Coordinates of C-alpha atoms in Angstrom, one line a residue:
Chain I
X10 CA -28.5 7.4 -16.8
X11 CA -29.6 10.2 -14.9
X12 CA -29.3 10.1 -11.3
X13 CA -32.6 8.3 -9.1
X14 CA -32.7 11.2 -6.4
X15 CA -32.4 14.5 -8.0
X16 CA -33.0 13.8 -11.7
X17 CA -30.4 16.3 -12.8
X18 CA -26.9 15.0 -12.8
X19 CA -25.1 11.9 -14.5
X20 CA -25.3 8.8 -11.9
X21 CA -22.4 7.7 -11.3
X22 CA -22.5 5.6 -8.3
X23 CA -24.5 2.0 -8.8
X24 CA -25.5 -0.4 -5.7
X25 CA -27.6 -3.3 -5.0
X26 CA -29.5 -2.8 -1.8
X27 CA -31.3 -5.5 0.1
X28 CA -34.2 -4.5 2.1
X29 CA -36.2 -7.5 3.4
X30 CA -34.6 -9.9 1.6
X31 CA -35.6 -8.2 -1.7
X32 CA -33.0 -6.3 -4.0
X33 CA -33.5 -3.1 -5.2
X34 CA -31.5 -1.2 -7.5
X35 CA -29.8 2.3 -7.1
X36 CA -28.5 4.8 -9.1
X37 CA -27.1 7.7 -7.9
X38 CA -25.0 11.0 -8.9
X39 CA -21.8 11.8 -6.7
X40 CA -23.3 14.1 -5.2
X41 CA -26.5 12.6 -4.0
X42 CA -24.6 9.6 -3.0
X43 CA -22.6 11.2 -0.7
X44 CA -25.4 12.7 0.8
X45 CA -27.7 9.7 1.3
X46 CA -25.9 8.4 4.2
X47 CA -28.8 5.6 4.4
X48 CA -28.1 4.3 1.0
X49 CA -24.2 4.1 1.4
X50 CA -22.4 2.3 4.3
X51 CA -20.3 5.7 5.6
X52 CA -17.9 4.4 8.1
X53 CA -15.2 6.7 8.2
X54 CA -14.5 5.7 4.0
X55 CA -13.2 2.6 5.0
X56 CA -14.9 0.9 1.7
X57 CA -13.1 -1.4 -0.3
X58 CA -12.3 -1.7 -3.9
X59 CA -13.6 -5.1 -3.8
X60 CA -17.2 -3.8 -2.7
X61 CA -17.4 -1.8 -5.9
X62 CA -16.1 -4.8 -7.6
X63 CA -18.5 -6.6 -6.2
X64 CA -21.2 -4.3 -6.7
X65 CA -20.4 -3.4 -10.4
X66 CA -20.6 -7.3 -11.1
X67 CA -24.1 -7.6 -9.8
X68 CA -25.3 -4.9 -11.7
X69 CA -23.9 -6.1 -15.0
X70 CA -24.7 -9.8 -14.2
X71 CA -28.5 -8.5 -13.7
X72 CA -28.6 -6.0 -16.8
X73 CA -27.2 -8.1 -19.2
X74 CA -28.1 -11.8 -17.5
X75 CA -30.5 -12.6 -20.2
X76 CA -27.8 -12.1 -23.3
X77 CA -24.9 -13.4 -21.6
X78 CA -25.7 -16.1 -19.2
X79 CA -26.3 -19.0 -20.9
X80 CA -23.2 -18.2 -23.6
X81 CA -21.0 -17.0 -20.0
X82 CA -21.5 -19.4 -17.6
X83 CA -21.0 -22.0 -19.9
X84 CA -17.4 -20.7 -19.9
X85 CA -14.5 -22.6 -18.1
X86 CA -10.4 -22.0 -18.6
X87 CA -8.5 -24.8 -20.3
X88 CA -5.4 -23.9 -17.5
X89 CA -7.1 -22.7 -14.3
X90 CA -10.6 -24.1 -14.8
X91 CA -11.9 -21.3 -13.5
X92 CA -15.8 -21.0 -15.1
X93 CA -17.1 -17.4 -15.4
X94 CA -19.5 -18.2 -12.5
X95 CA -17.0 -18.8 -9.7
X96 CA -15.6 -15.4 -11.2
X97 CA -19.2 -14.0 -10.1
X98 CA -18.6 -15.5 -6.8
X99 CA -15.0 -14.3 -5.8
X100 CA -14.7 -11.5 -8.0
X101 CA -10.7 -12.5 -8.6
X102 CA -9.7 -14.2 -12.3
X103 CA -7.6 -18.0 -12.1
X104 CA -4.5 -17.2 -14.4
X105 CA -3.6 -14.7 -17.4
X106 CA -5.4 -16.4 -19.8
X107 CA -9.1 -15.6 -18.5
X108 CA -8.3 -12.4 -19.5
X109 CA -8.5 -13.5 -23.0
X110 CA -11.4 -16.2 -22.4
X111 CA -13.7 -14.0 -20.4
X112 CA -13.1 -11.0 -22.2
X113 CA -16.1 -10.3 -23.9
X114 CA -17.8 -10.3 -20.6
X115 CA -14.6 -8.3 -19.1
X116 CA -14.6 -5.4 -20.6
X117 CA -17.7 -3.6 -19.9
X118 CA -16.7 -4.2 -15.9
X119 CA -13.1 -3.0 -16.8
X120 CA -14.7 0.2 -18.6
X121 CA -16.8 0.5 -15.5
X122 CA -14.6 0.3 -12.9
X123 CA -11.6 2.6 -14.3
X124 CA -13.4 4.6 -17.1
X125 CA -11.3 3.0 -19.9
X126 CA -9.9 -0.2 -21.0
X127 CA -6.9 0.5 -23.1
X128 CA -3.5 0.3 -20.9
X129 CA -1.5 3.2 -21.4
X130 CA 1.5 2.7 -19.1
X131 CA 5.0 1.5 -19.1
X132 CA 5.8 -2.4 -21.0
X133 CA 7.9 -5.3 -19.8
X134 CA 9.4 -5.3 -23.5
X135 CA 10.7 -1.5 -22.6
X136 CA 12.3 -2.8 -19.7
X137 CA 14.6 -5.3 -21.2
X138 CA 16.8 -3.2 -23.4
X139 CA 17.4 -0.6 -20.3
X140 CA 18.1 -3.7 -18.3
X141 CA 21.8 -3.6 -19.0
X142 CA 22.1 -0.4 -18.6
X143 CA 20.3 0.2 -15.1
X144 CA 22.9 -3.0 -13.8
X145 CA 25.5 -1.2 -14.9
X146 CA 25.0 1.9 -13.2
X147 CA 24.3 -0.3 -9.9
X148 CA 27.6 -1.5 -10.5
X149 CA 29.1 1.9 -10.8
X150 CA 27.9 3.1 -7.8
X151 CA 29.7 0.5 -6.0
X152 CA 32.6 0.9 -7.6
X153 CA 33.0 4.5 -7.2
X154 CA 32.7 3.9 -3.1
X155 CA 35.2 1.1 -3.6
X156 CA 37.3 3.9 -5.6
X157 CA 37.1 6.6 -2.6
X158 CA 37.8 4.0 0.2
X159 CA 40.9 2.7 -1.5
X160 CA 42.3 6.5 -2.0
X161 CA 41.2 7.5 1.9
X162 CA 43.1 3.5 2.8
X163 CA 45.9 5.1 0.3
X164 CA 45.8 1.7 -1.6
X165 CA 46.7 3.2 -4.5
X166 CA 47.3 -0.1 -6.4
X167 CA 43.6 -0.9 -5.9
X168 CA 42.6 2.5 -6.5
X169 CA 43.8 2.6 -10.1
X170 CA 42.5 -0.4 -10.5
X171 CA 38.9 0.3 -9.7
X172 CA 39.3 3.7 -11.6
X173 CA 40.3 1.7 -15.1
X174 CA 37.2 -0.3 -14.5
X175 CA 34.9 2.8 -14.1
X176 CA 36.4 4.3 -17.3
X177 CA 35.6 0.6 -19.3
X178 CA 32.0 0.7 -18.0
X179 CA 31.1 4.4 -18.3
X180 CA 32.5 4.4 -21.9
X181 CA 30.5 0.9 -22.6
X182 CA 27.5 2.8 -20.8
X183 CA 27.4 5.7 -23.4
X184 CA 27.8 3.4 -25.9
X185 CA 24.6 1.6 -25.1
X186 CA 22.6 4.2 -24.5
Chain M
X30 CA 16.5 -15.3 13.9
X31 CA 17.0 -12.3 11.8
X32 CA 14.2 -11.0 13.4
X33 CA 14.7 -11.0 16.4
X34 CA 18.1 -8.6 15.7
X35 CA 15.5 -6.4 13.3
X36 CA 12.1 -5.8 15.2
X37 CA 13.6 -3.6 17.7
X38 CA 14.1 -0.7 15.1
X39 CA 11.2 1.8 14.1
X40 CA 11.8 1.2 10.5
X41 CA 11.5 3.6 7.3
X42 CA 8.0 4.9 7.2
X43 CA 7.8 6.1 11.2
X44 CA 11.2 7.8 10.6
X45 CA 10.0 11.6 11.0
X46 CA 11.9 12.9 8.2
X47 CA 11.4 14.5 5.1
X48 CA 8.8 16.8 3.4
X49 CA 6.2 17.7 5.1
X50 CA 6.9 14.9 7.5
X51 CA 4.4 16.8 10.4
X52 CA 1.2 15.9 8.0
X53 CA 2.5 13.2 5.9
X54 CA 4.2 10.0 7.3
X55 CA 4.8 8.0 4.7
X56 CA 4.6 7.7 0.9
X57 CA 4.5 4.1 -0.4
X58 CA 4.4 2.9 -3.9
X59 CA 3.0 -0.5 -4.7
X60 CA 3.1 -2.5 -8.1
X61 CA 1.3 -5.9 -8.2
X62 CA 2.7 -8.4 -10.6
X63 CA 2.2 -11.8 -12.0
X64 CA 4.6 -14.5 -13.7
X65 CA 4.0 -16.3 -16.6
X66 CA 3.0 -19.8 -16.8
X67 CA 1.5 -20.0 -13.5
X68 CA -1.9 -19.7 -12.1
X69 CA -2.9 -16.8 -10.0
X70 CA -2.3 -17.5 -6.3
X71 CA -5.7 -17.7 -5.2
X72 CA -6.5 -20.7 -8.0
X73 CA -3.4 -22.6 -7.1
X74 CA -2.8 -25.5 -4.8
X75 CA -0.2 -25.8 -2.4
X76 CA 2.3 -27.6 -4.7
X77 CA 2.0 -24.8 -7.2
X78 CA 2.3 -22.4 -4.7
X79 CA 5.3 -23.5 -3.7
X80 CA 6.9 -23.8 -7.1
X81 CA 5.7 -20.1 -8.1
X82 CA 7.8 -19.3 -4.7
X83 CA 11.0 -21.0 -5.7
X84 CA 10.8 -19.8 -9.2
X85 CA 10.6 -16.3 -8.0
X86 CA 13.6 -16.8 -5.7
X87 CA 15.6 -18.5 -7.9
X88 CA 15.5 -15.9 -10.5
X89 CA 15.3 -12.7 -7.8
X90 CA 19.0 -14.0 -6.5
X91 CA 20.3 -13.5 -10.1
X92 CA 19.9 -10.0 -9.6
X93 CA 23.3 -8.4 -8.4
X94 CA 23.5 -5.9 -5.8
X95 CA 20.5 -7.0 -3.9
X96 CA 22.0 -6.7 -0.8
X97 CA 20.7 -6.7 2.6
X98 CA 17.5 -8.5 1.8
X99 CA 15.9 -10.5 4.3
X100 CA 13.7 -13.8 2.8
X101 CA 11.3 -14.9 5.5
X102 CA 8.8 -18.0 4.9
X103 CA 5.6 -17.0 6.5
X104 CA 4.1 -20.1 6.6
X105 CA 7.5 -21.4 8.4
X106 CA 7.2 -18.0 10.8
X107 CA 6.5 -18.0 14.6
X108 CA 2.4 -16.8 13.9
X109 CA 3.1 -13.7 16.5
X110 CA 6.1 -12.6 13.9
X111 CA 3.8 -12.9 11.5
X112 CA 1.7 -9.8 12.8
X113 CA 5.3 -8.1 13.9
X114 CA 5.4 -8.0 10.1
X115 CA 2.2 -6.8 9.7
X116 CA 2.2 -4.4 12.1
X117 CA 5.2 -2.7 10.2
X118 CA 3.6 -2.5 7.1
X119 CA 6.1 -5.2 5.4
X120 CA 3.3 -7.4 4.8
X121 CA -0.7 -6.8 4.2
X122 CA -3.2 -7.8 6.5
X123 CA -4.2 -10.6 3.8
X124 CA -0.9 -11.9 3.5
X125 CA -0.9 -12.5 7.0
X126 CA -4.4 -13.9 7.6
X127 CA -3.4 -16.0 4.4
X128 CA -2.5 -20.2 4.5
X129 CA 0.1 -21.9 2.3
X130 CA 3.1 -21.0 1.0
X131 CA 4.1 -17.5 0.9
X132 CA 6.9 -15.2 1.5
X133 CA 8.2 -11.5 2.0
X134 CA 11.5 -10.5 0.6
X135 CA 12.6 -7.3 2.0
X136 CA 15.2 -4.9 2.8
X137 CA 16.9 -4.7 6.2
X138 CA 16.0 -1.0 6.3
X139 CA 12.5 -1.6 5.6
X140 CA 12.3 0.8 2.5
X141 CA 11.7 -2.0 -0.1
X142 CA 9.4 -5.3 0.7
X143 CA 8.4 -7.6 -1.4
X144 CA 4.9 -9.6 -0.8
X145 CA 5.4 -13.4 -2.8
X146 CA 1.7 -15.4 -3.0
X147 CA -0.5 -12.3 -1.1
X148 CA -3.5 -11.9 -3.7
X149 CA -1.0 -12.2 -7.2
X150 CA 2.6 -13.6 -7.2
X151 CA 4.6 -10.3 -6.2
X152 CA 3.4 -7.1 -4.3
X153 CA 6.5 -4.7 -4.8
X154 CA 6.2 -2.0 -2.2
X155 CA 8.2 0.7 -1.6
X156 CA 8.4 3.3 1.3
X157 CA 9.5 6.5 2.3
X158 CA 9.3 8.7 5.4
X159 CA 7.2 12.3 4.4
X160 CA 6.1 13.5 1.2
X161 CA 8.4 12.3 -1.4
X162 CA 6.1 10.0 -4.1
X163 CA 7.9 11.1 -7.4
X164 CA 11.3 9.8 -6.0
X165 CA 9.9 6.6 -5.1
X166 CA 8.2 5.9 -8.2
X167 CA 11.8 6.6 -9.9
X168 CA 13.5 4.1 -7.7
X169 CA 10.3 1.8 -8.1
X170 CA 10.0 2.2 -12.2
X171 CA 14.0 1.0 -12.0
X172 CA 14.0 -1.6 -9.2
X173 CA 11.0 -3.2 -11.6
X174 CA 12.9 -3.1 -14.6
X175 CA 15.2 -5.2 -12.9
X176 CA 13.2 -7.6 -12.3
X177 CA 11.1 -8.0 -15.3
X178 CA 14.5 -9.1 -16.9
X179 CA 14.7 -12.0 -14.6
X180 CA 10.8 -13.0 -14.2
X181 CA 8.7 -12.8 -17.5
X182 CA 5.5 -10.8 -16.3
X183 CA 2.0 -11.6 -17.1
X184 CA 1.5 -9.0 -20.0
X185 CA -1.5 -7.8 -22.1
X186 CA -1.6 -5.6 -25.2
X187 CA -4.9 -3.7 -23.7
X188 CA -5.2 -4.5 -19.8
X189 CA -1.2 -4.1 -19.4
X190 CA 0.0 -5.9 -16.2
X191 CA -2.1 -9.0 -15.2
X192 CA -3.9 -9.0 -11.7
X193 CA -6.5 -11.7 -9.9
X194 CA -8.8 -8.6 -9.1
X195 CA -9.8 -6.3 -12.5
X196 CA -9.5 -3.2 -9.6
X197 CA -5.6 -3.9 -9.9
X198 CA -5.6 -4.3 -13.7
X199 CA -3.4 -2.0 -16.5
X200 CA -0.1 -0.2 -14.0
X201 CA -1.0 -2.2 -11.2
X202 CA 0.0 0.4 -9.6
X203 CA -0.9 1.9 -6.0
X204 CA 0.2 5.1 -4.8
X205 CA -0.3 6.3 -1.2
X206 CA 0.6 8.3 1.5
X207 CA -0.2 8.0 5.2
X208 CA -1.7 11.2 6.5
X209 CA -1.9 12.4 9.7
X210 CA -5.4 14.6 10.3
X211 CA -6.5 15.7 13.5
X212 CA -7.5 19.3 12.7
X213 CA -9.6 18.2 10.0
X214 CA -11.0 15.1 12.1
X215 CA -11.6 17.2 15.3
X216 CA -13.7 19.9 13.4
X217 CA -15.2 17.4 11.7
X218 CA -14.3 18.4 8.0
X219 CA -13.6 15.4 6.8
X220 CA -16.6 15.1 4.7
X221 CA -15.2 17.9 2.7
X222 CA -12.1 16.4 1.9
X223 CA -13.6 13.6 0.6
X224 CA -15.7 14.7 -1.1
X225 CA -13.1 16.5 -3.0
X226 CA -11.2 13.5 -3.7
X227 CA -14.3 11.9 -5.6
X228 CA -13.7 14.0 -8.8
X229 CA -10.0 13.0 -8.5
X230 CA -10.5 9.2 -8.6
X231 CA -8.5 9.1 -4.9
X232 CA -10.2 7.2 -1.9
X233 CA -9.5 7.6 2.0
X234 CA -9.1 4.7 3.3
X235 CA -7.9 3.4 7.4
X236 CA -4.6 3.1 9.2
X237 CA -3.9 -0.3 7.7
X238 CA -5.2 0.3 4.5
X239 CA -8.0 -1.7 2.5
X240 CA -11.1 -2.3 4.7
X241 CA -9.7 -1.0 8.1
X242 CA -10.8 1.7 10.0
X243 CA -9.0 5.0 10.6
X244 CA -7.3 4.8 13.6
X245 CA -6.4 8.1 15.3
X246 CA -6.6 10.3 13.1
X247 CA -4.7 8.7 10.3
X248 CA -5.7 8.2 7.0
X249 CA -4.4 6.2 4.1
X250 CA -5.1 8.4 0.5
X251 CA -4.6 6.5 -2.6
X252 CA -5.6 6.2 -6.5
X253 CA -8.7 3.8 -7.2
X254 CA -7.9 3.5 -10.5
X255 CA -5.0 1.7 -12.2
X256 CA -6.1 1.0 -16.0
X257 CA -6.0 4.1 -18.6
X258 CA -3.5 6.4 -16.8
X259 CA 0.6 6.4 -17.1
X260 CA 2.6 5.5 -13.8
X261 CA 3.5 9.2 -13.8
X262 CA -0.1 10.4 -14.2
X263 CA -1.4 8.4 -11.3
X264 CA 1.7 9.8 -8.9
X265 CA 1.3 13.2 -10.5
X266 CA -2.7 13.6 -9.7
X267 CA -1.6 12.5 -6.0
X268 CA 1.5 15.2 -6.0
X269 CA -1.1 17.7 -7.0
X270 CA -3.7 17.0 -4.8
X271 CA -2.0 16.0 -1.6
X272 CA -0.2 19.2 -0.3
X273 CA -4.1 21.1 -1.1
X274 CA -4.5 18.8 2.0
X275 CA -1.7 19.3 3.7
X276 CA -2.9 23.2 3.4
X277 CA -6.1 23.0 4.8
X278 CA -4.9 21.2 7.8
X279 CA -2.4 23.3 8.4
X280 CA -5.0 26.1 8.6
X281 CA -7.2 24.8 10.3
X282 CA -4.5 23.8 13.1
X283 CA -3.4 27.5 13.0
X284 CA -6.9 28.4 13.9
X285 CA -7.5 26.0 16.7
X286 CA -4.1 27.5 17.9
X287 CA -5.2 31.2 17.4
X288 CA -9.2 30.7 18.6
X289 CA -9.5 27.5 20.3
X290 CA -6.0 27.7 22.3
X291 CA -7.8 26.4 25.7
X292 CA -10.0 23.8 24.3
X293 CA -6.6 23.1 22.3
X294 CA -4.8 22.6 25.6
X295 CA -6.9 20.6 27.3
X296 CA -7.7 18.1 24.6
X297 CA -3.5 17.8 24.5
X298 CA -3.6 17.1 28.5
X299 CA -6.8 14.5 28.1
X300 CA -4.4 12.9 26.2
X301 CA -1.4 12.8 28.0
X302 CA -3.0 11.8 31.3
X303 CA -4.8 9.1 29.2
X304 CA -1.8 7.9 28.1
X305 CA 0.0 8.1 31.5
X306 CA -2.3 7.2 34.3
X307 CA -4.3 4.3 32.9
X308 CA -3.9 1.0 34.6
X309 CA -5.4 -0.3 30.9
X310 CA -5.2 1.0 27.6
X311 CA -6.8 -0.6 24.4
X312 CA -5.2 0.2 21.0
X313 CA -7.9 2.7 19.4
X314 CA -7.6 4.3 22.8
X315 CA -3.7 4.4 22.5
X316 CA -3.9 5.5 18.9
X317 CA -6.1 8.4 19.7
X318 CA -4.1 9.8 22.5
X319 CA -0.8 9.3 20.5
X320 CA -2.9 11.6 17.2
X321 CA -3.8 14.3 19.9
X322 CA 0.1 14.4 21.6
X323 CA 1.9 14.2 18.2
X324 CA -0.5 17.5 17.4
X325 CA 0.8 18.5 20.1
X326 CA 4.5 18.2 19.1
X327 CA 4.5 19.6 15.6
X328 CA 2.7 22.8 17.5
X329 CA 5.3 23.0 19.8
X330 CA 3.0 22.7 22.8
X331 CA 4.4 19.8 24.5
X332 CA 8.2 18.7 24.8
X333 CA 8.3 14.9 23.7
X334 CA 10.8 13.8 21.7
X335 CA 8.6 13.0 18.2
X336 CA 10.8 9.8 18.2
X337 CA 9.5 8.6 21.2
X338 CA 5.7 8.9 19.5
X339 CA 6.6 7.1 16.7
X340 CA 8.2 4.4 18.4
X341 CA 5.0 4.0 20.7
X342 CA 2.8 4.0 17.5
X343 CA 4.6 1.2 16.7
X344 CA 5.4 -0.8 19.8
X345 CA 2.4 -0.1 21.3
X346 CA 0.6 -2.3 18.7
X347 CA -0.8 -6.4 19.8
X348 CA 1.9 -8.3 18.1
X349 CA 4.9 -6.1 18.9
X350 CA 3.7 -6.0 22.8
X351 CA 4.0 -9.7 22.7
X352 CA 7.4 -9.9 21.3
X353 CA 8.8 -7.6 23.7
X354 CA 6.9 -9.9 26.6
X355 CA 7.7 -13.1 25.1
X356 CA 4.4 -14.9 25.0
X357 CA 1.1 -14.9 23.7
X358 CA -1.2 -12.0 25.8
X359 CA -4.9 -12.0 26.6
X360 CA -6.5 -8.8 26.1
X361 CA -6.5 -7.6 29.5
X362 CA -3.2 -8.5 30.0
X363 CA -2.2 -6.8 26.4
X364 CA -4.4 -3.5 27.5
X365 CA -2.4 -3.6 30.6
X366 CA 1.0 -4.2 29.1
X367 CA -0.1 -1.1 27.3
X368 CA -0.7 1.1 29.4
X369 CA 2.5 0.4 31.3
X370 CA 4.5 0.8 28.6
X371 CA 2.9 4.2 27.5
X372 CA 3.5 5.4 31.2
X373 CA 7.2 4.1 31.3
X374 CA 7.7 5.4 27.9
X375 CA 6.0 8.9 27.6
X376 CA 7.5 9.9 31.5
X377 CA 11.5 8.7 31.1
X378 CA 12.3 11.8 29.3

């Protein structure tokens, strides 16, 4: 969609904007945006997120509110009983599974808001099997200070101790990783 | 109360060390995270709010080597305290506006805190005086490893971590740093900057973040976008983009100091006779007299201990004036509480 003001770039930026009660619909490049202060609220970028939540979901609840009302709103969450409605109304989701109930619905906002809807980051699953490992180097830490305290106290008992420890868990620490 | 020993310090992000520490405050890193089996927090009733705080603790106490940790109950907090929190950036503005059960779990040095039932179950937040987002993320992707081996997140093939609000969605990741401005304020070039930041998917936001206002000069920069990137992407574009920033304020501060030394000079003594001879001093005032003086410092053009700045920054602030008094203030009283404390503070060299 090209932008409403100069007809030349991509719009980028979508709002609602209620003039005597009556909505009218915006769509504007970045540029032009920025530049029609009386369109966009400019005070000193303190916008939220939410706001462009907010806006996004009106636009795509008025766009496609023919197709997907009736089969949407019809919609609630076995767990949460959140409907897709109230999600219209506080633009926050009731529990994980929406995510999979709503979806349909979802992923045309999530594609709007961040400009793609594949998750590309780290995983829990990752996590668990450098779990160990990450406790044992916390555990190293400490006992290497416990190690140069008990040399400077001249406990050399304790010190030897501490130091067969360090060699058990650095050689069990190689071996995992 | 723990407190009471803790709120006298200045904490980690108003330290005044590290990289470029005269521009940049703070970095903070914040992951937002959700447990199985539970509803989000803004969906569940006080009973289930209650439980998705005990199960966190009871699993977060596994974890060895947590160590000085405080765990404070905010609905169970003096509602002054509260705002002490606030104020020190341990907890968000909508964790402490918030009813019901909910908690903050953080370090005693205040570089780790730990928000249980703001908007999803845990805000992880981590913070750092100056420049330094690549070593926090390190210490943050490690610190949440940890913990997803005792809490089983809310996880999804194609959205990644679950949040209430789709803005949080995929890393849940938000990566800022507090930046201190005036240069580009005062000449009014602020436009410029942001507009930069648009192709960059980063957003200027206030002093305390989400839907506040800039305060003094300070702005909070952060990534809008959490879904699509890697962890190391999002802190990488901000790593990039930040010290181009940093540069142009730097340049234009040389230039006020080169062309504009007089205007310069007086703007610095507006600001330390409006910090010093009011009987009455509102925060916004504060705040903009402490931006102008602590320009003043990193130019070398006035001898206050930067310390001292920070600690009026922070003390100067409503909830933190009514500790120190011991009672609840009106805002007269609080402006003139202020001011006094400004005075006494900025002239005991």
């Amino acid at each position: 969609m090209l932008c409403e003001k100069c007809q030349e770039r991509e719009a980028s930026v979508f709002f609602v904007e209620i003039k005597n009660k009556e909505k009218e619909q915006h769509s504007l490049c970045d540029v032009c945006s920025h530049q029609a202060s009386s369109y966009i609220e400019k005070p000193t970028f303190s916008y939220s997120l939410h706001d462009l939540l907010n806006q996004f979901l009106q636009i795509i609840t008025s766009k496609a509110k023919e197709n997907i009302a009736h089969e949407a709103q019809g919609l609630v969450c076995d767990f949460c009983h959140l409907s897709y409605k109230d999600f219209q109304q506080t633009g926050r989701l009731g529990c994980a599974s929406d995510y999979t109930i709503f979806r349909k619905f979802l992923d045309p906002l999530i594609l709007n808001l961040h400009g793609k809807a594949k998750h590309t980051g780290k995983k829990p699953k990752e996590a668990k099997a450098s779990l160990k490992y990450i406790e044992d180097e916390m555990q190293l830490a400490d006992l290497q200070k416990q190690l140069k305290e008990a040399i400077a106290e001249e406990r050399y008992e304790d010190a030897a101790l501490f130091r067969d420890k360090i060699m058990l868990l650095e050689r069990r620490m190689h071996g995992t990783r | 109360m723990e407190l009471d020993n803790l709120w006298e310090q200045t904490g980690e992000w108003l330290k005044a060390e590290g990289r470029d520490v005269d521009i940049v405050l703070s970095s903070r890193i914040r992951l937002a995270r959700n447990i199985q089996g539970f509803p989000f927090v803004g969906r569940a009733n006080v009973e289930e709010k209650k439980k998705i705080l005990e199960y966190a603790l009871q699993n977060i106490k596994k974890i060895k080597n947590l160590k000085d940790y405080i765990y404070l109950e905010l609905h169970n907090l003096d509602p002054n305290d509260v705002y002490v929190l606030f104020e020190r950036h341990l907890i968000s503005k909508e964790h402490a506006g918030m009813e019901g059960p909910r908690g903050v779990f953080f370090k005693r040095d205040e570089t780790v805190s730990m928000m249980m039932n703001e908007e999803d179950h845990l805000r992880i937040q981590m913070m750092h005086s100056g420049f330094h987002l690549a070593e926090l993320w390190e210490k943050m992707d490690a610190f949440d490893d940890v913990l997803a081996a005792y809490l089983p997140y809310s996880f999804h093939e194609d959205y990644g971590y679950l949040t209430a609000c789709p803005t949080n969605l995929g890393t849940g990741l938000r990566v800022s740093v507090m930046l201190h401005l005036p240069g580009l304020n005062i000449t009014q070039q602020m436009d410029k900057v942001h507009q930069g930041l648009l192709k960059h998917h980063l957003m200027l936001r206030g002093y305390y973040g989400e839907g506040t206002v800039a305060l003094g000069d300070f702005f909070q920069l952060s990534n809008q976008k959490t879904l699509g990137k890697t962890e190391k992407e999002i802190v990488t574009t901000l790593e990039h983009v930040v010290p181009q920033i940093i540069q142009y304020e730097r340049q234009v501060r040389a230039h006020m100091l080169h062309q504009n030394y007089s205007d310069l000079l007086k703007l610095l003594r507006r600001a330390k006779e409006g910090l010093c001879r009011q009987k009455s001093l509102s925060t916004e005032q504060t705040m903009k007299h402490l931006s102008a003086i602590r320009l003043g410092v990193h130019l070398q053009l006035l001898p206050i201990n930067i310390h001292k700045i920070n600690h009026l920054f922070l003390f100067s602030q409503p909830a933190h004036l009514q500790k120190k008094e011991g009672r609840i203030l009106t805002t007269e009283e609080r402006d003139a509480a202020r001011a006094l404390f400004c005075k006494n503070t900025i002239e005991n060299n």
